[in-house]
Tab-separated table of C-alpha atoms in Angstrom:
chain	number	residue	atom	x	y	z
K	1012	MET	CA	94.595	171.774	152.688
K	1013	SER	CA	93.744	172.576	156.559
K	1014	ASN	CA	94.631	170.902	158.811
K	1015	LYS	CA	91.246	169.785	159.265
K	1016	LYS	CA	90.619	169.551	156.087
K	1017	THR	CA	93.617	167.136	155.544
K	1018	TRP	CA	92.071	165.240	158.882
K	1019	SER	CA	89.340	164.565	157.855
K	1020	TYR	CA	90.135	163.414	154.823
K	1021	VAL	CA	92.093	160.796	155.779
K	1022	GLY	CA	89.595	159.981	158.259
K	1023	LEU	CA	87.203	160.275	155.309
K	1024	HIS	CA	89.723	157.246	153.471
K	1025	LEU	CA	89.931	155.133	156.804
K	1026	ALA	CA	86.082	154.534	156.690
K	1027	VAL	CA	86.509	153.879	153.301
K	1028	LEU	CA	89.068	151.398	153.628
K	1029	SER	CA	87.958	149.742	156.753
K	1030	TRP	CA	84.432	148.982	154.387
K	1031	GLY	CA	86.411	147.865	151.767
K	1032	ALA	CA	87.991	145.338	154.016
K	1033	ALA	CA	84.821	143.628	155.632
K	1034	GLY	CA	83.954	142.170	153.280
K	1035	ILE	CA	87.563	140.136	153.043
K	1036	THR	CA	86.041	139.962	155.865
K	1037	SER	CA	83.180	138.085	155.759
K	1038	LYS	CA	84.587	135.639	153.250
K	1039	LEU	CA	87.277	134.791	155.540
K	1040	MET	CA	85.104	134.153	158.244
K	1041	THR	CA	83.017	130.702	158.610
K	1042	ILE	CA	79.499	131.780	159.571
K	1043	SER	CA	76.594	132.668	157.201
K	1044	PRO	CA	75.833	135.648	154.632
K	1045	ALA	CA	72.771	136.023	157.818
K	1046	GLY	CA	74.707	136.006	160.287
K	1047	VAL	CA	77.885	138.013	160.195
K	1048	VAL	CA	74.134	140.725	158.772
K	1049	VAL	CA	73.429	140.293	162.552
K	1050	TYR	CA	76.310	140.010	164.566
K	1051	ARG	CA	77.439	143.388	162.583
K	1052	SER	CA	74.682	145.520	162.787
K	1053	ILE	CA	73.664	144.202	166.624
K	1054	ILE	CA	77.263	144.870	168.166
K	1055	ALA	CA	76.940	148.483	166.341
K	1056	ALA	CA	74.202	149.158	167.505
K	1057	ILE	CA	75.379	148.577	170.873
K	1058	ALA	CA	78.012	150.472	170.966
K	1059	LEU	CA	75.789	153.304	169.155
K	1060	GLY	CA	72.948	153.532	172.285
K	1061	LEU	CA	75.794	153.628	174.737
K	1062	PHE	CA	76.557	156.633	173.425
K	1063	CYS	CA	74.091	157.843	172.582
K	1064	ALA	CA	73.010	157.229	176.201
K	1065	ILE	CA	75.472	159.310	176.901
K	1066	THR	CA	75.346	162.627	174.488
K	1067	GLN	CA	72.228	162.445	174.644
K	1068	LYS	CA	71.515	161.829	171.305
K	1069	GLY	CA	68.005	160.968	170.282
K	1070	LYS	CA	65.554	162.681	172.571
K	1071	GLY	CA	62.583	163.716	170.550
K	1072	VAL	CA	62.355	161.400	168.736
K	1073	SER	CA	58.381	161.053	167.095
K	1074	LEU	CA	57.864	157.411	166.951
K	1075	ARG	CA	57.049	157.892	163.597
K	1076	ASP	CA	60.982	158.675	162.926
K	1077	LYS	CA	61.220	155.949	164.253
K	1078	ALA	CA	59.676	153.709	162.833
K	1079	TYR	CA	61.150	155.050	159.266
K	1080	LEU	CA	64.368	155.185	160.406
K	1081	ILE	CA	64.031	151.501	161.687
K	1082	ALA	CA	62.151	150.799	158.581
K	1083	THR	CA	65.390	152.170	156.635
K	1084	GLY	CA	67.770	150.170	158.365
K	1085	ALA	CA	65.967	147.534	156.714
K	1086	MET	CA	67.324	148.519	153.543
K	1087	ILE	CA	70.554	148.422	154.273
K	1088	GLY	CA	70.377	144.581	156.129
K	1089	LEU	CA	69.415	143.296	153.170
K	1090	HIS	CA	72.086	144.874	151.222
K	1091	TRP	CA	74.474	143.405	153.300
K	1092	TRP	CA	73.075	140.078	153.219
K	1093	GLY	CA	72.999	140.190	149.267
K	1094	PHE	CA	76.554	142.152	149.374
K	1095	PHE	CA	78.131	139.310	152.380
K	1096	THR	CA	76.193	136.223	150.041
K	1097	ALA	CA	77.631	137.460	146.459
K	1098	ILE	CA	81.103	137.414	147.990
K	1099	GLU	CA	80.663	134.129	149.438
K	1100	VAL	CA	79.380	132.637	146.422
K	1101	SER	CA	81.301	134.291	143.411
K	1102	THR	CA	84.344	136.771	143.974
K	1103	VAL	CA	85.487	139.069	146.543
K	1104	SER	CA	85.357	141.614	143.589
K	1105	ILE	CA	82.402	140.833	142.479
K	1106	GLY	CA	81.122	141.654	145.543
K	1107	LEU	CA	82.480	144.944	145.156
K	1108	ILE	CA	82.466	145.962	141.270
K	1109	CYS	CA	78.440	144.788	141.295
K	1110	ILE	CA	77.977	147.129	144.872
K	1111	SER	CA	79.301	149.919	143.762
K	1112	SER	CA	76.248	149.735	141.136
K	1113	ALA	CA	74.235	151.475	143.779
K	1114	PRO	CA	75.213	155.560	142.633
K	1115	ILE	CA	73.480	154.203	138.551
K	1116	PHE	CA	70.242	153.204	140.194
K	1117	VAL	CA	70.093	156.573	142.162
K	1118	ALA	CA	69.950	158.695	139.219
K	1119	LEU	CA	67.407	156.478	137.779
K	1120	LEU	CA	65.554	155.608	140.984
K	1121	GLN	CA	65.527	159.655	141.753
K	1122	PRO	CA	63.793	161.031	138.868
K	1123	ILE	CA	61.022	158.309	138.981
K	1124	ILE	CA	60.014	159.083	142.873
K	1125	GLU	CA	60.235	163.064	142.642
K	1126	LYS	CA	58.241	162.473	138.901
K	1127	VAL	CA	61.037	164.390	137.219
K	1128	PRO	CA	61.941	162.969	133.585
K	1129	LEU	CA	65.547	161.802	132.759
K	1130	LYS	CA	68.160	163.388	132.037
K	1131	PRO	CA	69.560	162.806	127.728
K	1132	MET	CA	72.663	161.856	130.117
K	1133	GLN	CA	71.627	159.597	133.187
K	1134	ILE	CA	69.996	157.609	129.941
K	1135	LEU	CA	73.575	157.814	128.488
K	1136	LEU	CA	74.887	156.305	131.443
K	1137	GLY	CA	72.846	153.691	131.928
K	1138	PHE	CA	73.544	152.254	129.673
K	1139	ILE	CA	76.762	152.085	129.227
K	1140	SER	CA	76.343	150.735	133.315
K	1141	ILE	CA	73.972	148.098	131.296
K	1142	THR	CA	76.323	146.652	128.473
K	1143	GLY	CA	78.895	147.316	130.912
K	1144	ILE	CA	76.662	144.525	133.376
K	1145	GLY	CA	75.930	143.073	130.410
K	1146	LEU	CA	80.697	142.343	129.378
K	1147	MET	CA	80.794	141.391	133.184
K	1148	PHE	CA	77.872	138.860	133.146
K	1149	ASN	CA	79.292	137.099	129.408
K	1150	PHE	CA	83.061	137.481	130.383
K	1151	GLU	CA	81.972	135.515	133.828
K	1152	TYR	CA	79.536	133.496	133.435
K	1153	GLU	CA	80.038	130.803	136.841
K	1154	HIS	CA	79.314	133.391	138.904
K	1155	ARG	CA	76.202	134.450	137.214
K	1156	LEU	CA	74.520	133.733	140.543
K	1157	GLY	CA	76.755	135.872	142.698
K	1158	ILE	CA	76.705	139.174	139.712
K	1159	SER	CA	73.083	138.997	140.127
K	1160	ILE	CA	72.456	138.853	144.057
K	1161	GLY	CA	75.719	141.406	143.964
K	1162	LEU	CA	73.853	144.034	142.081
K	1163	ALA	CA	70.741	143.394	143.195
K	1164	ALA	CA	72.338	144.942	146.566
K	1165	GLY	CA	73.723	146.960	144.358
K	1166	ALA	CA	70.093	148.085	144.484
K	1167	ILE	CA	68.567	148.053	146.931
K	1168	ASP	CA	71.365	150.443	148.833
K	1169	ALA	CA	70.556	153.006	146.117
K	1170	VAL	CA	66.570	152.488	147.872
K	1171	TYR	CA	69.016	152.868	151.413
K	1172	SER	CA	69.979	155.934	150.275
K	1173	VAL	CA	67.088	157.514	149.309
K	1174	MET	CA	65.559	156.751	152.345
K	1175	THR	CA	68.267	158.314	153.664
K	1176	SER	CA	68.199	161.191	152.053
K	1177	ARG	CA	64.698	162.300	153.372
K	1178	THR	CA	65.249	161.473	157.003
K	1179	ARG	CA	64.659	164.862	159.116
K	1180	GLU	CA	68.126	166.382	159.599
K	1181	SER	CA	67.989	168.125	162.331
K	1182	ILE	CA	67.827	164.088	164.015
K	1183	SER	CA	71.545	163.548	165.598
K	1184	ASN	CA	73.381	161.212	163.084
K	1185	VAL	CA	75.089	158.573	165.702
K	1186	TYR	CA	70.812	158.365	166.439
K	1187	VAL	CA	70.395	157.803	162.777
K	1188	THR	CA	72.461	155.102	162.366
K	1189	GLN	CA	71.530	153.009	165.818
K	1190	MET	CA	68.070	153.265	164.478
K	1191	HIS	CA	69.562	152.128	160.811
K	1192	MET	CA	71.928	149.498	163.341
K	1193	ILE	CA	68.508	147.962	164.575
K	1194	GLY	CA	66.656	148.101	161.478
K	1195	ALA	CA	68.986	146.055	159.468
K	1196	PHE	CA	69.972	143.674	162.955
K	1197	GLY	CA	65.996	142.503	162.743
K	1198	VAL	CA	64.940	142.100	159.987
K	1199	VAL	CA	67.055	139.364	158.379
K	1200	PHE	CA	67.145	138.171	162.154
K	1201	GLY	CA	63.356	137.806	162.224
K	1202	PHE	CA	63.437	136.487	158.528
K	1203	TYR	CA	66.033	133.638	159.030
K	1204	ALA	CA	64.727	132.873	163.515
K	1205	VAL	CA	61.897	132.434	161.224
K	1206	THR	CA	63.265	130.232	158.356
K	1207	ASP	CA	65.756	128.791	160.221
K	1208	PRO	CA	65.243	128.039	163.833
K	1209	SER	CA	68.054	125.889	165.333
K	1210	LEU	CA	69.800	129.034	164.642
K	1211	ASP	CA	73.174	126.984	163.763
K	1212	TRP	CA	73.197	130.012	161.561
K	1213	LEU	CA	74.788	132.086	164.442
K	1214	VAL	CA	77.595	129.575	165.750
K	1215	LEU	CA	80.846	131.352	165.311
K	1216	SER	CA	83.368	128.474	165.384
K	1217	THR	CA	86.991	129.651	164.887
K	1218	THR	CA	89.518	132.454	166.019
K	1219	THR	CA	88.800	133.957	163.730
K	1220	ASP	CA	85.569	134.434	163.749
K	1221	TYR	CA	85.005	136.386	166.757
K	1222	ILE	CA	86.988	138.440	165.551
K	1223	GLY	CA	85.564	139.755	162.223
K	1224	VAL	CA	82.088	139.611	164.195
K	1225	LEU	CA	83.778	142.785	166.686
K	1226	PHE	CA	86.306	144.246	163.493
K	1227	LEU	CA	82.785	144.648	160.996
K	1228	GLY	CA	80.519	145.602	164.411
K	1229	LEU	CA	82.978	148.239	165.966
K	1230	VAL	CA	85.419	149.576	163.630
K	1231	CYS	CA	83.750	148.413	159.884
K	1232	SER	CA	80.273	149.251	161.565
K	1233	ALA	CA	80.156	152.302	163.713
K	1234	ILE	CA	83.046	153.797	164.101
K	1235	ALA	CA	83.488	154.431	160.403
K	1236	MET	CA	80.458	155.252	160.531
K	1237	SER	CA	81.262	157.919	162.600
K	1238	LEU	CA	84.656	159.079	161.532
K	1239	TYR	CA	82.516	159.443	157.055
K	1240	VAL	CA	79.839	161.601	158.990
K	1241	ALA	CA	82.163	163.703	160.696
K	1242	SER	CA	84.762	163.937	157.566
K	1243	ILE	CA	81.851	164.741	154.201
K	1244	LYS	CA	81.074	167.617	157.386
K	1245	GLU	CA	83.722	169.422	156.179
K	1246	LEU	CA	84.925	168.119	152.708
K	1247	SER	CA	82.617	168.222	150.363
K	1248	ALA	CA	79.809	166.062	148.842
K	1249	PHE	CA	81.720	165.527	145.766
K	1250	THR	CA	84.807	164.864	147.422
K	1251	ALA	CA	82.991	161.817	149.412
K	1252	THR	CA	81.491	161.091	147.029
K	1253	LEU	CA	84.271	160.347	144.682
K	1254	SER	CA	86.167	158.832	148.118
K	1255	LEU	CA	83.584	155.492	148.100
K	1256	ASN	CA	84.261	154.881	144.837
K	1257	MET	CA	87.912	153.478	145.845
K	1258	GLU	CA	85.859	150.751	148.545
K	1259	ALA	CA	85.893	148.591	145.593
K	1260	VAL	CA	89.821	149.489	144.433
K	1261	TYR	CA	90.559	149.304	148.529
K	1262	GLY	CA	88.784	145.988	148.982
K	1263	ILE	CA	90.369	143.824	145.121
K	1264	VAL	CA	93.893	144.510	146.115
K	1265	ILE	CA	93.659	143.367	149.635
K	1266	ALA	CA	91.653	140.916	147.956
K	1267	LEU	CA	94.217	139.887	145.889
K	1268	ILE	CA	97.127	140.000	148.356
K	1269	ILE	CA	95.260	137.438	150.516
K	1270	PHE	CA	93.322	135.458	147.896
K	1271	GLY	CA	95.467	135.683	144.733
K	1272	SER	CA	94.635	133.914	141.534
K	1273	SER	CA	91.496	132.952	142.994
K	1274	GLU	CA	90.324	136.966	142.567
K	1275	HIS	CA	92.015	136.812	138.809
K	1276	MET	CA	88.846	137.223	136.470
K	1277	SER	CA	89.489	137.877	133.201
K	1278	PHE	CA	89.801	140.833	130.503
K	1279	GLY	CA	86.777	141.673	129.525
K	1280	PHE	CA	85.701	141.829	133.777
K	1281	TYR	CA	87.275	144.147	134.419
K	1282	VAL	CA	86.285	145.753	131.506
K	1283	GLY	CA	83.363	145.547	132.390
K	1284	ALA	CA	83.971	146.658	134.937
K	1285	ALA	CA	85.788	149.821	133.872
K	1286	MET	CA	82.278	150.827	132.195
K	1287	LEU	CA	80.157	150.398	135.226
K	1288	VAL	CA	82.656	152.425	137.946
K	1289	GLY	CA	83.550	154.703	135.133
K	1290	SER	CA	79.400	155.836	134.728
K	1291	VAL	CA	78.758	156.147	138.814
K	1292	VAL	CA	82.336	158.483	138.635
K	1293	MET	CA	80.965	160.230	135.448
K	1294	ASP	CA	77.710	160.327	137.693
K	1295	ALA	CA	79.139	162.281	140.676
K	1296	VAL	CA	81.168	164.233	138.655
K	1297	MET	CA	77.999	165.706	135.967
K	1298	SER	CA	75.894	165.503	139.679
K	1299	SER	CA	78.663	168.321	141.571
K	1300	ALA	CA	78.121	170.337	138.579
K	1301	ASN	CA	75.643	170.806	138.567
K	1302	ALA	CA	74.693	171.655	142.525
K	1303	ARG	CA	77.631	174.892	141.049
K	1304	LYS	CA	75.552	176.217	138.330
K	1305	GLN	CA	72.198	175.928	141.338
K	1306	ALA	CA	74.738	177.749	143.724
K	1307	VAL	CA	75.903	180.265	141.819
K	1308	GLY	CA	72.475	180.943	139.746
K	1309	ALA	CA	70.565	181.369	143.335
K	1310	LEU	CA	73.552	183.464	144.671
K	1311	VAL	CA	72.988	185.698	140.708
């Protein structure tokens, strides 16, 4: 492996590690999930906006494209809100495992959007995933609310991924991320400003809160996203997809170290989680194999 690819691989896993730590950070903070999303997105948007202003990124982007990017960002805002809420009402492990379901939702959504029939393997993986989710519900019934919200966050992440894949490639990735952060801020702040105009949900009351929002906004969003985008340009899509699945692994290990027994789940939950994550990994393997076949076919 060349030095460039080695550093790209390191950068990719640093980004994934920071995303795994995001849920733990929110669990340590006293601020509400809505406040976490608002601070995380606006800090990232300002940091990326300064970078775009200096490097002249985003010039010439049409109003229609900007509106689409902001609407796409609203999806990531809702996804983050669901993720942090799932952690608040249950555990970090449940939140991380449930949002890892996103690729399965993508595999089920894309055929509907592109109006093509579901492949037998997609149906099988969907069945395995649903069985795994059923086991998680059955063995961790007291956490059913957290599991439900986490799975909803995973489904919203799938919508975000599909919408992002339809973004014009000519637009700078950094500018795309900046607009996404503005959309994430807008949807959550707008809803809560109307439903709870006191804005008490934005109050930072501890040192951990201040450090946490800076960590989430700068490290987990602006820096991590930049590392991720730079890394996947050098690595294969298969490597990137499999590496993303390590987010749950990194996060759960760190959560077990910090929170101890409160993060311990039943054996049945881990069996269900293994079925869900295994389906995601299998989908990545199949997608990579199909991409290689298409590439070979195009050369013949």
